[in-house]
Amino acid sequence: MDLSFESTTLDVPAIRRDFPILERETDPGVKLVYLDNAATSQKPVQVIEAMDSYYRHMNSNIHRGIHCLAEEATVAYEDGRKKIASFIGAESWREIVFTRNTTESLNLLAYSWGRANLKAGDRILLTEMEHHSNIVPWQMLASEVGVTLDFVTLTDQGKLDQESYSTLLEREPRLVSFTQMSNMLGTINPVAEMTEQAHRAGAVVIIDAAQSVPHMPVDVQELGVDFMVFSAHKMLGPTGIGILYGRKELLQEMPPFLGGGDMIKRVQLDGFTMNDLPYKFEAGTPAIAEGIGFGEAVDYLANLGMEAVHQYEQALTAYALERLEEVPGIQVYGPEAEDKGGVLSFIYNDIHTHDVAHILDSFGIAVRAGHHCAQPAHQHFDIDATSRASFYIYNVKEEVDQLIEGLYKVKEIFG
Amino acid sequence: MDLSFESTTLDVPAIRRDFPILERETDPGVKLVYLDNAATSQKPVQVIEAMDSYYRHMNSNIHRGIHCLAEEATVAYEDGRKKIASFIGAESWREIVFTRNTTESLNLLAYSWGRANLKAGDRILLTEMEHHSNIVPWQMLASEVGVTLDFVTLTDQGKLDQESYSTLLEREPRLVSFTQMSNMLGTINPVAEMTEQAHRAGAVVIIDAAQSVPHMPVDVQELGVDFMVFSAHKMLGPTGIGILYGRKELLQEMPPFLGGGDMIKRVQLDGFTMNDLPYKFEAGTPAIAEGIGFGEAVDYLANLGMEAVHQYEQALTAYALERLEEVPGIQVYGPEAEDKGGVLSFIYNDIHTHDVAHILDSFGIAVRAGHHCAQPAHQHFDIDATSRASFYIYNVKEEVDQLIEGLYKVKEIFG
Amino acid sequence: MDDFYRELIIDRYKNPQMRGELDPHDYSYEDDNPLCGDEIRIDLRVDADGLITEAAFTGKGCAISLASADLLVESIVGKTLDEIKTLSKDDITEMLGIELGPVRLKCALLSLKVLKAGVYGLDELEEELMI
Amino acid sequence: MDDFYRELIIDRYKNPQMRGELDPHDYSYEDDNPLCGDEIRIDLRVDADGLITEAAFTGKGCAISLASADLLVESIVGKTLDEIKTLSKDDITEMLGIELGPVRLKCALLSLKVLKAGVYGLDELEEELMI
Ligand SMILES: Cc1ncc(COP(=O)(O)O)c(C=O)c1O
Ligand SMILES: Cc1ncc(COP(=O)(O)O)c(C=O)c1O
């Protein structure tokens, strides 16, 4: 891949004009430099206005309503679902379940698929670079059902150790669940190959795509995965809504997760009949405005083209890595630019990450400090916390330069 | 209670100006008459703009961020929680857990409290007027754990049969869960008395307040309940967020429900440590914009005063009941105006509810048709479906008149 | 009001042409819409060449669902079973002569669903319907 | 930049006055902030009247948490245990001389939390902290 800025097809100045928050000053005269995109992305006016307009003109509960608003809202919400289905190459909109976020999607799988398909003695294979949301639900399941968790270890470079993966697959896990892109190391994992290997070993495969779907082309059918999970808020969409994608055959066999309105066809005092997919998994009034906003977000990204998004962010990442290496005392974790997304986690001599982030903040530069909900990956490298800068489509080279300048100021203060 | 319009302290014309959707025409020249408030309420500009402004100026992930946006967003979101705590008279903001909606709150209780506290042979007491969301989670639990469900029956008037309640309490249910106000019959149940009785019988009490908290003063400490659940979208707030209130002692003893980011203090490969209340029950990136919008909604209602809201809606309900009784062939279900909220479900000769709702819609009048996720209550009265008109603070007498006129037109068409 | 409850619909609802049961029959199938309790049953007689010679329906429901059942059943007499396979959502809304939102569409299509499910599966039709 | 990393904080962070351990001691307690792995331990010597005669802390953390530990521990020598009960969030931010957001506040209050938990419970303090 060409990592130069020259070959980008994104019109970044035009993109920036769509994001009102980029005009924000954090202190008088101090312009925001938002480099916390792995935590959550900013939202373009198109998304904000779609939700605003929903509430001003169309707001209604959906699915069961006959009146004009209910019909308009139902169509708009279900259009959001169809857009998402086509964005990730799903075979049918029935394979797209709306949840609150990636975390709920993974818990839904642990409760519904996990409890129906796993028994004491079964193994689940995870990796040391997983987000807590792809660890804790399985730990809870493990202590309830008695399954055993294995973890693929990491190379010094912060990639998955493929030898460890192959060895652990020999233990015949029933389930393999791993991230397509690490939110600490930025590592992009070879999902298609690993999935094929897992399938050969007889496992079902879940991909945590919270960091990948927002930043690169992802096609569930090409990758061959069984389940995939991600969140709207990391990809220009609103808070409060996420996705569970699952192959129809698998979703169909799963028991329901939450019970209540909308997920049933019929209720009597002595029992209920389940609804069709995907409604079987959607109980109660859904996040309607959010589904509509999410659809807008996906339109926005599809218009840019995910290849272009990925190429531009990799150019930014390569440049940022190069510049960070100039700064004495900075150590960045994770692989080289070719193999990673726009996530740079680093330590800076022995300056505490809180102090780094706080002083950068005083220059308007927003980075994250802490373990980024990836404590095991930090433990692997024997550190408590890192500072993390992460990019998206609206970030520019000059903002990387401001980050570097900021880091020199941190050094001055902490001598 | 004085059911006259004259004694209202609400400035309804001013309220109406806060709701942009009330300007909406469903067809050219046909103004919207929104009478589907039990399904979801409309939103005032204050709420819409608070969320809009969050996305334009403050959007960030929360709790773990040190930068300026993260701190502002955390404070705004947690302020929302504090406002809700004080709105329902909770002892502490730690007793307020954010969920997606009433339905998820009830499922959280079934999964976490239910599985930890109930065993085969135990009984749960529900009522025949429950929404599906307060039935299906318990049916799922029943078939998993082997508990037995009992249902308090209804009087002909559509009230809970208190004799049936007392009798069923003698079976010593571990849990009593019922609605404060029926979304089909409008019946307002005597929560304080029934809770005291249930406590004497040794049961824990859950109140489904989805229809009551939006429309009348509710104080969890005065009522003495253990748990209470409701949704933002029915009380001027956004979709995608709801509440589980629980007494601290009870919440503290409960195991977590969803695992992942934010609900943990610490994660290692071999286990995790839980976070404090309420975060223990909030896994993953929460509905941040929605929490802020919910806080605004609660401010709006608190400013009006819930006594005033309740009095005005009862005046509307009394008037509507009176007018509906004039129309030949209309049969309204549920008690008299004094004992019910602003929910009127009716059948109209043998005209199908879909046809009633559809023709009313052609005059801009939005009512709901169907079983309103309360099939058991419909079964009790041996009907499949009803048409339902339901009110909120912005509805006016003239809209009731339009409804009545519309019903006469329906009659004309169906002869 | 809009031309929704066009005379045709009200007329067919009040005076159905094809109501009834066939006994004996070659195909008979029924299904319901649990949302509102509507039910439709369709009976067919089919000759050796797969040609529908007689058809009738019974059931309960709203004007839209009963009128479209009546129109649909009338339209299929003289058609082959293979021709039924090609019937779509659009054929029904065309017969009714109106645009329908998602919930009303479900009412309108209940009879088509019953017909197709009775004769074949109904996977594509389910996909077409968003709700 | 804002006056946040005021000289006082950086100075106390780089040259703490009260760092150390007391052995023997009358009270010793430690706690951490799992978010970032910060840890503080505070040791006290207390006379018969409940007067704190000596105090010291050890630990690791950011400038805010270590500077506030140093300032807090310095300020309590000569105070009674009862007086510690009345120390609040505001006393700490006053010592530091700056406004803090919710996350940094947690850093600043870690030492107070350790101190109070060591001597009493810390329920009210927990309530005060939103996070
Ligand atoms: C009494 C009652 N309980 C529960 C619910 C479910 O609420 P939600 O759909 O927001 O989960 C409703 C709303 O329809 C209701 O009226
Ligand atoms: C790789 C990965 N998985 C899961 C999550 C959890 O996402 P959410 O908080 O939206 O549930 C995140 C986000 O922090 C992530 O980066």
Short mmCIF file of C-alpha atoms in Angstrom, two decimals, chain B:
data_model
loop_
_atom_site.label_atom_id
_atom_site.label_comp_id
_atom_site.label_asym_id
_atom_site.label_seq_id
_atom_site.Cartn_x
_atom_site.Cartn_y
_atom_site.Cartn_z
CA MET B 1 -58.72 15.29 42.45
CA ASP B 2 -60.24 18.17 40.50
CA LEU B 3 -60.74 16.97 36.93
CA SER B 4 -61.56 20.34 35.36
CA PHE B 5 -59.43 22.16 32.81
CA GLU B 6 -59.90 25.41 34.71
CA SER B 7 -57.74 24.34 37.60
CA THR B 8 -54.72 23.44 35.46
CA THR B 9 -51.52 25.33 36.13
CA LEU B 10 -49.92 24.15 32.88
CA ASP B 11 -49.47 26.76 30.19
CA VAL B 12 -50.32 24.34 27.41
CA PRO B 13 -50.01 26.78 24.49
CA ALA B 14 -46.48 27.59 25.68
CA ILE B 15 -45.70 23.92 26.05
CA ARG B 16 -46.91 23.22 22.52
CA ARG B 17 -44.49 25.80 21.13
CA ASP B 18 -41.61 23.72 22.56
CA PHE B 19 -42.55 20.70 20.44
CA PRO B 20 -41.58 21.27 16.81
CA ILE B 21 -43.33 18.13 15.57
CA LEU B 22 -46.75 19.55 16.51
CA GLU B 23 -46.38 21.87 13.49
CA ARG B 24 -46.14 18.85 11.27
CA GLU B 25 -48.71 18.12 8.57
CA THR B 26 -49.24 14.46 7.75
CA ASP B 27 -50.71 15.38 4.36
CA PRO B 28 -50.87 18.84 2.79
CA GLY B 29 -53.28 20.80 4.96
CA VAL B 30 -53.73 17.98 7.49
CA LYS B 31 -52.20 18.86 10.84
CA LEU B 32 -50.83 16.12 13.10
CA VAL B 33 -52.94 15.19 16.13
CA TYR B 34 -50.58 12.98 18.10
CA LEU B 35 -52.46 10.64 20.41
CA ASP B 36 -49.94 7.80 20.60
CA ASN B 37 -48.09 8.94 23.71
CA ALA B 38 -48.23 5.64 25.54
CA ALA B 39 -46.07 4.21 22.74
CA THR B 40 -43.60 7.08 22.80
CA SER B 41 -43.76 10.77 23.62
CA GLN B 42 -42.67 13.68 21.47
CA LYS B 43 -39.55 15.68 22.43
CA PRO B 44 -39.24 19.38 23.26
CA VAL B 45 -36.56 21.51 21.57
CA GLN B 46 -34.73 21.66 24.88
CA VAL B 47 -34.04 17.93 24.71
CA ILE B 48 -33.32 17.84 20.98
CA GLU B 49 -30.93 20.77 21.24
CA ALA B 50 -29.09 19.41 24.27
CA MET B 51 -28.13 16.32 22.29
CA ASP B 52 -27.42 18.28 19.15
CA SER B 53 -25.16 20.56 21.13
CA TYR B 54 -23.42 17.64 22.79
CA TYR B 55 -22.45 16.25 19.38
CA ARG B 56 -21.39 19.65 18.06
CA HIS B 57 -19.33 20.83 21.02
CA MET B 58 -18.55 18.18 23.58
CA ASN B 59 -18.72 14.68 22.10
CA SER B 60 -16.23 12.31 23.71
CA ASN B 61 -16.05 8.96 25.38
CA ILE B 62 -16.33 9.32 29.15
CA HIS B 63 -15.08 8.17 32.54
CA ARG B 64 -11.55 7.32 31.53
CA GLY B 65 -10.62 10.45 29.61
CA ILE B 66 -8.43 13.24 30.88
CA HIS B 67 -8.82 15.69 28.04
CA CYS B 68 -11.21 18.61 28.13
CA LEU B 69 -14.01 17.03 26.06
CA ALA B 70 -13.92 13.82 28.08
CA GLU B 71 -14.25 15.74 31.32
CA GLU B 72 -17.10 17.91 30.08
CA ALA B 73 -18.94 14.91 28.66
CA THR B 74 -18.47 12.89 31.86
CA VAL B 75 -19.85 15.69 34.01
CA ALA B 76 -22.82 16.29 31.69
CA TYR B 77 -23.70 12.61 31.50
CA GLU B 78 -23.39 12.05 35.25
CA ASP B 79 -25.46 15.18 35.85
CA GLY B 80 -28.20 13.47 33.88
CA ARG B 81 -28.01 10.56 36.31
CA LYS B 82 -28.21 12.85 39.33
CA LYS B 83 -31.24 14.64 37.95
CA ILE B 84 -33.04 11.34 37.42
CA ALA B 85 -32.12 10.18 40.92
CA SER B 86 -33.64 13.28 42.44
CA PHE B 87 -36.68 13.19 40.11
CA ILE B 88 -37.77 9.82 41.53
CA GLY B 89 -36.56 10.48 45.06
CA ALA B 90 -33.71 7.96 45.11
CA GLU B 91 -31.38 8.10 48.08
CA SER B 92 -28.27 8.23 45.92
CA TRP B 93 -27.22 8.54 42.28
CA ARG B 94 -25.53 5.18 42.77
CA GLU B 95 -28.98 3.57 42.72
CA ILE B 96 -29.60 4.69 39.13
CA VAL B 97 -28.42 2.24 36.46
CA PHE B 98 -28.67 3.29 32.82
CA THR B 99 -30.06 0.64 30.47
CA ARG B 100 -31.51 0.78 26.94
CA ASN B 101 -35.15 0.76 28.01
CA THR B 102 -37.66 -0.64 30.48
CA THR B 103 -37.41 -4.00 28.80
CA GLU B 104 -33.65 -4.30 29.30
CA SER B 105 -34.02 -3.18 32.91
CA LEU B 106 -36.47 -6.03 33.56
CA ASN B 107 -34.23 -8.53 31.80
CA LEU B 108 -31.25 -7.34 33.82
CA LEU B 109 -33.24 -8.10 36.95
CA ALA B 110 -34.31 -11.51 35.65
CA TYR B 111 -30.76 -12.47 34.68
CA SER B 112 -28.89 -11.00 37.63
CA TRP B 113 -31.26 -10.88 40.60
CA GLY B 114 -33.43 -13.74 39.36
CA ARG B 115 -30.74 -16.29 38.67
CA ALA B 116 -28.93 -15.45 41.92
CA ASN B 117 -31.99 -15.53 44.17
CA LEU B 118 -34.53 -17.95 42.73
CA LYS B 119 -34.53 -21.70 42.52
CA ALA B 120 -36.83 -24.40 41.26
CA GLY B 121 -40.17 -24.34 43.06
CA ASP B 122 -40.04 -20.63 43.89
CA ARG B 123 -42.94 -18.47 42.73
CA ILE B 124 -43.11 -15.11 41.00
CA LEU B 125 -46.30 -13.06 41.15
CA LEU B 126 -47.24 -10.94 38.12
CA THR B 127 -50.58 -9.59 36.91
CA GLU B 128 -52.75 -10.03 33.86
CA MET B 129 -52.30 -6.38 32.94
CA GLU B 130 -48.54 -6.57 32.48
CA HIS B 131 -46.76 -5.46 29.34
CA HIS B 132 -45.01 -8.34 27.54
CA SER B 133 -41.72 -6.94 28.81
CA ASN B 134 -42.79 -7.78 32.36
CA ILE B 135 -43.92 -11.28 31.37
CA VAL B 136 -41.53 -12.81 28.85
CA PRO B 137 -38.29 -12.35 30.88
CA TRP B 138 -39.97 -14.23 33.74
CA GLN B 139 -41.28 -16.93 31.41
CA MET B 140 -37.72 -17.41 30.14
CA LEU B 141 -36.48 -17.59 33.71
CA ALA B 142 -39.28 -19.99 34.59
CA SER B 143 -38.34 -22.44 31.88
CA GLU B 144 -34.65 -22.17 32.74
CA VAL B 145 -34.77 -22.30 36.53
CA GLY B 146 -38.10 -23.96 37.14
CA VAL B 147 -39.89 -21.17 38.99
CA THR B 148 -43.67 -20.87 38.71
CA LEU B 149 -45.53 -17.75 37.62
CA ASP B 150 -48.85 -16.63 39.10
CA PHE B 151 -50.98 -13.85 37.68
CA VAL B 152 -53.25 -11.53 39.62
CA THR B 153 -56.53 -11.43 37.74
CA LEU B 154 -58.56 -8.35 36.74
CA THR B 155 -61.95 -7.03 37.70
CA ASP B 156 -64.52 -6.31 35.00
CA GLN B 157 -63.58 -2.68 35.38
CA GLY B 158 -59.99 -3.46 34.50
CA LYS B 159 -58.52 -3.03 37.97
CA LEU B 160 -56.34 -5.54 39.74
CA ASP B 161 -58.50 -7.89 41.76
CA GLN B 162 -57.14 -7.24 45.24
CA GLU B 163 -58.69 -10.41 46.58
CA SER B 164 -56.83 -12.42 43.97
CA TYR B 165 -53.66 -10.52 44.96
CA SER B 166 -54.02 -11.38 48.64
CA THR B 167 -54.75 -15.00 47.87
CA LEU B 168 -51.77 -15.37 45.57
CA LEU B 169 -49.49 -13.69 48.13
CA GLU B 170 -50.32 -16.57 50.44
CA ARG B 171 -48.32 -18.78 48.11
CA GLU B 172 -45.29 -16.80 49.31
CA PRO B 173 -43.80 -15.57 46.06
CA ARG B 174 -40.14 -14.53 46.31
CA LEU B 175 -40.78 -11.75 43.81
CA VAL B 176 -43.78 -9.55 42.98
CA SER B 177 -43.50 -7.52 39.79
CA PHE B 178 -46.31 -5.31 38.48
CA THR B 179 -47.04 -2.14 36.61
CA GLN B 180 -47.89 1.12 38.31
CA MET B 181 -50.06 2.03 35.34
CA SER B 182 -51.41 -0.26 32.63
CA ASN B 183 -50.57 0.75 29.08
CA MET B 184 -53.82 -0.75 27.81
CA LEU B 185 -56.37 -0.02 30.53
CA GLY B 186 -54.79 3.07 32.00
CA THR B 187 -55.43 1.63 35.47
CA ILE B 188 -53.26 3.18 38.19
CA ASN B 189 -52.46 0.58 40.83
CA PRO B 190 -52.07 1.28 44.56
CA VAL B 191 -48.32 0.67 44.63
CA ALA B 192 -47.56 1.69 48.20
CA GLU B 193 -50.24 -0.56 49.72
CA MET B 194 -49.50 -3.50 47.46
CA THR B 195 -45.76 -3.17 48.10
CA GLU B 196 -46.28 -3.19 51.83
CA GLN B 197 -48.41 -6.29 51.54
CA ALA B 198 -45.82 -7.99 49.36
CA HIS B 199 -43.04 -7.13 51.79
CA ARG B 200 -45.06 -8.56 54.63
CA ALA B 201 -45.36 -11.74 52.60
CA GLY B 202 -41.57 -11.76 52.24
CA ALA B 203 -41.33 -10.80 48.56
CA VAL B 204 -39.04 -8.38 46.75
CA VAL B 205 -41.00 -5.83 44.69
CA ILE B 206 -40.33 -4.55 41.17
CA ILE B 207 -42.47 -1.75 39.79
CA ASP B 208 -42.82 -1.25 36.04
CA ALA B 209 -43.11 2.53 35.96
CA ALA B 210 -42.85 2.95 32.19
CA GLN B 211 -46.30 4.57 32.10
CA SER B 212 -46.34 6.22 35.53
CA VAL B 213 -43.07 8.11 35.99
CA PRO B 214 -43.79 10.16 32.82
CA HIS B 215 -47.24 11.20 33.98
CA MET B 216 -47.46 11.52 37.77
CA PRO B 217 -45.37 12.18 40.87
CA VAL B 218 -43.42 9.05 41.80
CA ASP B 219 -41.13 8.76 44.82
CA VAL B 220 -39.41 5.44 45.25
CA GLN B 221 -38.76 5.96 48.94
CA GLU B 222 -42.34 6.97 49.70
CA LEU B 223 -43.62 3.99 47.76
CA GLY B 224 -41.12 1.75 49.49
CA VAL B 225 -40.35 -0.30 46.36
CA ASP B 226 -37.18 -2.33 45.88
CA PHE B 227 -36.71 -1.88 42.13
CA MET B 228 -38.31 0.43 39.58
CA VAL B 229 -37.89 0.54 35.80
CA PHE B 230 -38.81 3.07 33.10
CA SER B 231 -37.78 4.46 29.69
CA ALA B 232 -36.69 7.95 28.61
CA HIS B 233 -38.53 7.86 25.30
CA LYS B 234 -41.95 7.88 26.98
CA MET B 235 -41.14 10.97 29.06
CA LEU B 236 -39.83 13.56 26.56
CA GLY B 237 -36.41 11.93 26.39
CA PRO B 238 -34.53 10.20 23.59
CA THR B 239 -34.74 6.61 22.39
CA GLY B 240 -31.99 4.22 23.46
CA ILE B 241 -31.92 4.87 27.21
CA GLY B 242 -33.83 3.60 30.20
CA ILE B 243 -33.48 3.24 33.94
CA LEU B 244 -33.16 0.54 36.50
CA TYR B 245 -33.55 1.95 39.98
CA GLY B 246 -32.66 -0.39 42.81
CA ARG B 247 -32.06 -0.04 46.51
CA LYS B 248 -28.30 0.05 47.07
CA GLU B 249 -28.20 -2.98 49.35
CA LEU B 250 -29.96 -5.08 46.72
CA LEU B 251 -27.90 -3.83 43.79
CA GLN B 252 -24.73 -4.36 45.75
CA GLU B 253 -25.43 -8.03 46.33
CA MET B 254 -26.37 -8.75 42.73
CA PRO B 255 -23.89 -10.33 40.34
CA PRO B 256 -23.03 -8.31 37.21
CA PHE B 257 -25.13 -8.74 34.08
CA LEU B 258 -23.05 -7.70 31.05
CA GLY B 259 -19.25 -7.96 31.16
CA GLY B 260 -16.76 -5.63 29.51
CA GLY B 261 -15.27 -2.16 29.61
CA ASP B 262 -16.37 0.24 32.40
CA MET B 263 -18.00 -2.42 34.59
CA ILE B 264 -14.65 -3.65 35.81
CA LYS B 265 -11.92 -2.24 37.99
CA ARG B 266 -9.24 -4.53 36.72
CA VAL B 267 -8.88 -7.41 34.24
CA GLN B 268 -6.31 -10.16 34.13
CA LEU B 269 -6.24 -13.19 31.93
CA ASP B 270 -7.49 -15.25 34.85
CA GLY B 271 -10.24 -13.02 36.20
CA PHE B 272 -11.64 -9.57 36.84
CA THR B 273 -12.60 -7.27 39.71
CA MET B 274 -15.97 -5.53 39.58
CA ASN B 275 -16.48 -1.80 39.60
CA ASP B 276 -18.59 0.13 42.14
CA LEU B 277 -22.29 0.91 41.71
CA PRO B 278 -23.81 1.76 39.33
CA TYR B 279 -20.95 1.09 36.91
CA LYS B 280 -20.94 -2.60 37.77
CA PHE B 281 -24.06 -2.87 35.62
CA GLU B 282 -22.97 -0.60 32.77
CA ALA B 283 -20.70 -2.39 30.34
CA GLY B 284 -19.18 -0.71 27.30
CA THR B 285 -19.56 2.80 25.99
CA PRO B 286 -22.89 4.02 27.32
CA ALA B 287 -25.61 6.05 25.60
CA ILE B 288 -23.88 9.34 26.42
CA ALA B 289 -25.83 11.83 24.32
CA GLU B 290 -28.98 10.06 25.45
CA GLY B 291 -28.10 10.38 29.15
CA ILE B 292 -27.65 14.11 28.64
CA GLY B 293 -30.94 14.37 26.74
CA PHE B 294 -32.71 12.37 29.43
CA GLY B 295 -31.45 14.81 32.06
CA GLU B 296 -32.94 17.70 30.06
CA ALA B 297 -36.25 15.87 29.76
CA VAL B 298 -36.42 15.39 33.51
CA ASP B 299 -35.64 19.07 34.03
CA TYR B 300 -38.49 19.97 31.71
CA LEU B 301 -40.98 17.81 33.59
CA ALA B 302 -39.73 18.89 37.01
CA ASN B 303 -40.21 22.51 35.94
CA LEU B 304 -43.83 21.84 35.04
CA GLY B 305 -44.40 19.93 38.26
CA MET B 306 -45.62 16.35 38.13
CA GLU B 307 -48.75 17.13 40.15
CA ALA B 308 -49.76 19.64 37.52
CA VAL B 309 -48.96 17.20 34.71
CA HIS B 310 -51.10 14.54 36.34
CA GLN B 311 -54.01 16.86 37.06
CA TYR B 312 -54.11 18.20 33.50
CA GLU B 313 -53.94 14.75 31.91
CA GLN B 314 -56.73 13.51 34.13
CA ALA B 315 -58.89 16.43 33.07
CA LEU B 316 -58.21 15.52 29.44
CA THR B 317 -58.97 11.88 30.14
CA ALA B 318 -62.25 12.66 31.89
CA TYR B 319 -63.31 14.85 28.98
CA ALA B 320 -62.29 12.23 26.41
CA LEU B 321 -64.14 9.46 28.24
CA GLU B 322 -67.27 11.59 28.35
CA ARG B 323 -67.10 12.35 24.64
CA LEU B 324 -66.30 8.76 23.65
CA GLU B 325 -69.37 7.55 25.49
CA GLU B 326 -71.49 9.67 23.15
CA VAL B 327 -70.33 7.72 20.12
CA PRO B 328 -72.60 4.73 19.42
CA GLY B 329 -70.74 1.44 19.22
CA ILE B 330 -67.64 2.52 21.15
CA GLN B 331 -66.62 0.41 24.13
CA VAL B 332 -63.76 1.71 26.26
CA TYR B 333 -61.81 -0.71 28.52
CA GLY B 334 -60.52 0.21 31.95
CA PRO B 335 -61.72 2.14 34.99
CA GLU B 336 -63.24 5.61 35.40
CA ALA B 337 -61.19 8.77 34.93
CA GLU B 338 -60.34 9.12 38.64
CA ASP B 339 -58.54 5.80 38.68
CA LYS B 340 -56.70 5.90 35.41
CA GLY B 341 -54.06 7.75 33.44
CA GLY B 342 -54.51 9.21 29.99
CA VAL B 343 -54.84 5.93 28.08
CA LEU B 344 -58.08 5.03 26.32
CA SER B 345 -58.32 1.66 24.57
CA PHE B 346 -61.56 0.91 22.80
CA ILE B 347 -63.31 -1.21 20.21
CA TYR B 348 -65.78 0.25 17.73
CA ASN B 349 -68.61 -2.07 16.73
CA ASP B 350 -66.98 -4.79 14.67
CA ILE B 351 -64.77 -2.40 12.72
CA HIS B 352 -61.22 -3.72 12.70
CA THR B 353 -58.78 -1.61 14.75
CA HIS B 354 -56.48 -1.36 11.74
CA ASP B 355 -59.24 0.25 9.78
CA VAL B 356 -60.10 2.61 12.61
CA ALA B 357 -56.48 3.70 13.00
CA HIS B 358 -55.90 3.97 9.29
CA ILE B 359 -58.89 6.17 8.64
CA LEU B 360 -58.13 8.36 11.66
CA ASP B 361 -54.61 8.68 10.26
CA SER B 362 -55.99 10.05 7.05
CA PHE B 363 -57.27 12.96 9.17
CA GLY B 364 -53.86 13.35 10.80
CA ILE B 365 -54.95 11.63 14.02
CA ALA B 366 -52.31 9.20 15.30
CA VAL B 367 -53.70 6.42 17.51
CA ARG B 368 -52.33 2.94 17.98
CA ALA B 369 -54.07 -0.28 16.89
CA GLY B 370 -53.25 -3.76 18.09
CA HIS B 371 -52.59 -5.51 21.35
CA HIS B 372 -50.13 -2.86 22.63
CA CYS B 373 -47.83 -5.62 23.88
CA ALA B 374 -50.50 -6.52 26.41
CA GLN B 375 -52.01 -9.66 24.91
CA PRO B 376 -52.94 -11.25 28.25
CA ALA B 377 -55.05 -8.22 29.19
CA HIS B 378 -56.75 -8.40 25.81
CA GLN B 379 -57.28 -12.14 26.28
CA HIS B 380 -58.85 -11.43 29.65
CA PHE B 381 -61.51 -9.37 27.90
CA ASP B 382 -61.66 -11.88 25.06
CA ILE B 383 -60.59 -9.48 22.33
CA ASP B 384 -57.67 -9.53 19.88
CA ALA B 385 -56.95 -5.86 19.66
CA THR B 386 -58.07 -2.35 20.52
CA SER B 387 -57.57 1.16 19.19
CA ARG B 388 -55.77 3.30 21.74
CA ALA B 389 -55.64 7.06 22.18
CA SER B 390 -53.20 8.30 24.81
CA PHE B 391 -52.37 11.79 26.01
CA TYR B 392 -49.50 13.93 27.19
CA ILE B 393 -48.88 17.47 28.34
CA TYR B 394 -49.19 19.04 24.88
CA ASN B 395 -52.56 17.53 23.98
CA VAL B 396 -55.64 19.76 24.12
CA LYS B 397 -59.40 19.45 24.35
CA GLU B 398 -59.78 20.36 20.66
CA GLU B 399 -57.73 17.31 19.73
CA VAL B 400 -60.16 15.12 21.63
CA ASP B 401 -62.94 16.74 19.62
CA GLN B 402 -61.06 15.94 16.40
CA LEU B 403 -60.75 12.34 17.51
CA ILE B 404 -64.49 12.12 18.06
CA GLU B 405 -65.20 13.70 14.68
CA GLY B 406 -62.79 11.25 13.08
CA LEU B 407 -64.62 8.35 14.68
CA TYR B 408 -67.89 9.52 13.17
CA LYS B 409 -66.19 9.55 9.76
CA VAL B 410 -64.99 6.00 10.31
CA LYS B 411 -68.58 5.02 10.92
CA GLU B 412 -69.69 6.72 7.71
CA ILE B 413 -67.18 4.77 5.67
CA PHE B 414 -67.89 1.44 7.27
CA GLY B 415 -71.63 2.06 7.41
#
